[in-house]
GROMACS .gro file of C-alpha atoms in nm:
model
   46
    1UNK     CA    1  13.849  23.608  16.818
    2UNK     CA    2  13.593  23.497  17.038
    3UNK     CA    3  13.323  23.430  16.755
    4UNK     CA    4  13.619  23.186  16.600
    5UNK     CA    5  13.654  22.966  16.919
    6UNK     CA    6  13.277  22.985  16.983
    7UNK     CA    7  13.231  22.827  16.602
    8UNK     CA    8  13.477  22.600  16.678
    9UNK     CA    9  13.344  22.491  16.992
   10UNK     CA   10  13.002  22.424  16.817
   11UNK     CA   11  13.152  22.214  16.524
   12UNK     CA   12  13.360  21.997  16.748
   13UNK     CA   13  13.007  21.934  16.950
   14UNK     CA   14  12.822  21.827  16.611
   15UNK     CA   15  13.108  21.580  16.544
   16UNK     CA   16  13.090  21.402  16.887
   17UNK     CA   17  12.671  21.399  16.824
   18UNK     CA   18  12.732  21.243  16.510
   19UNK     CA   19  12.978  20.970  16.653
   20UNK     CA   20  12.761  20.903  16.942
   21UNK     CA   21  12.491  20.876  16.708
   22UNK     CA   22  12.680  20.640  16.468
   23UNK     CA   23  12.782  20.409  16.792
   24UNK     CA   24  12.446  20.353  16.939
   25UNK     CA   25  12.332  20.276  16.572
   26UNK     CA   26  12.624  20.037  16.544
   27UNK     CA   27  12.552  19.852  16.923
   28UNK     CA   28  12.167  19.840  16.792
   29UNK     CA   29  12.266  19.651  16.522
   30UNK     CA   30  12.554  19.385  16.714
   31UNK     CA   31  12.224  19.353  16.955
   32UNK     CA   32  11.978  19.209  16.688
   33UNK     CA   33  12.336  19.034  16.528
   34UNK     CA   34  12.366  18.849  16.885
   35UNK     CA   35  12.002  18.765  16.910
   36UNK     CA   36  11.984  18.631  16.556
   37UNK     CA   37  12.299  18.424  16.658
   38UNK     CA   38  12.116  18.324  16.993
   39UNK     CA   39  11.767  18.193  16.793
   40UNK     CA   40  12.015  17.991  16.558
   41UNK     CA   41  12.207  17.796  16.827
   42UNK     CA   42  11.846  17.710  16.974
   43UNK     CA   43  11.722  17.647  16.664
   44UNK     CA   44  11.996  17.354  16.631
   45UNK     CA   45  11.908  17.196  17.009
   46UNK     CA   46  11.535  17.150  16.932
   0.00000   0.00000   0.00000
């Protein structure tokens, strides 16, 4: 009984690793999005 809450323990951890992974990934990429954005509006005033 205890080895089958253990496992489950473990699996639930690798799923929140892989979502916390996938969101810092995802807020890397809005980053460079926003700066890209940012270099085109100054682009247009000079």
């Amino acid at each position: 009984m205890g080895q089958l809450i253990s496992w489950q323990f473990f699996e639930e951890g690798r799923k929140q690793k892989a979502e916390g992974r996938r969101q810092k990934a995802e807020g890397r990429r809005q980053k460079a999005e926003g700066r890209r954005e940012m270099i085109k509006k100054q682009g247009k005033f000079i």
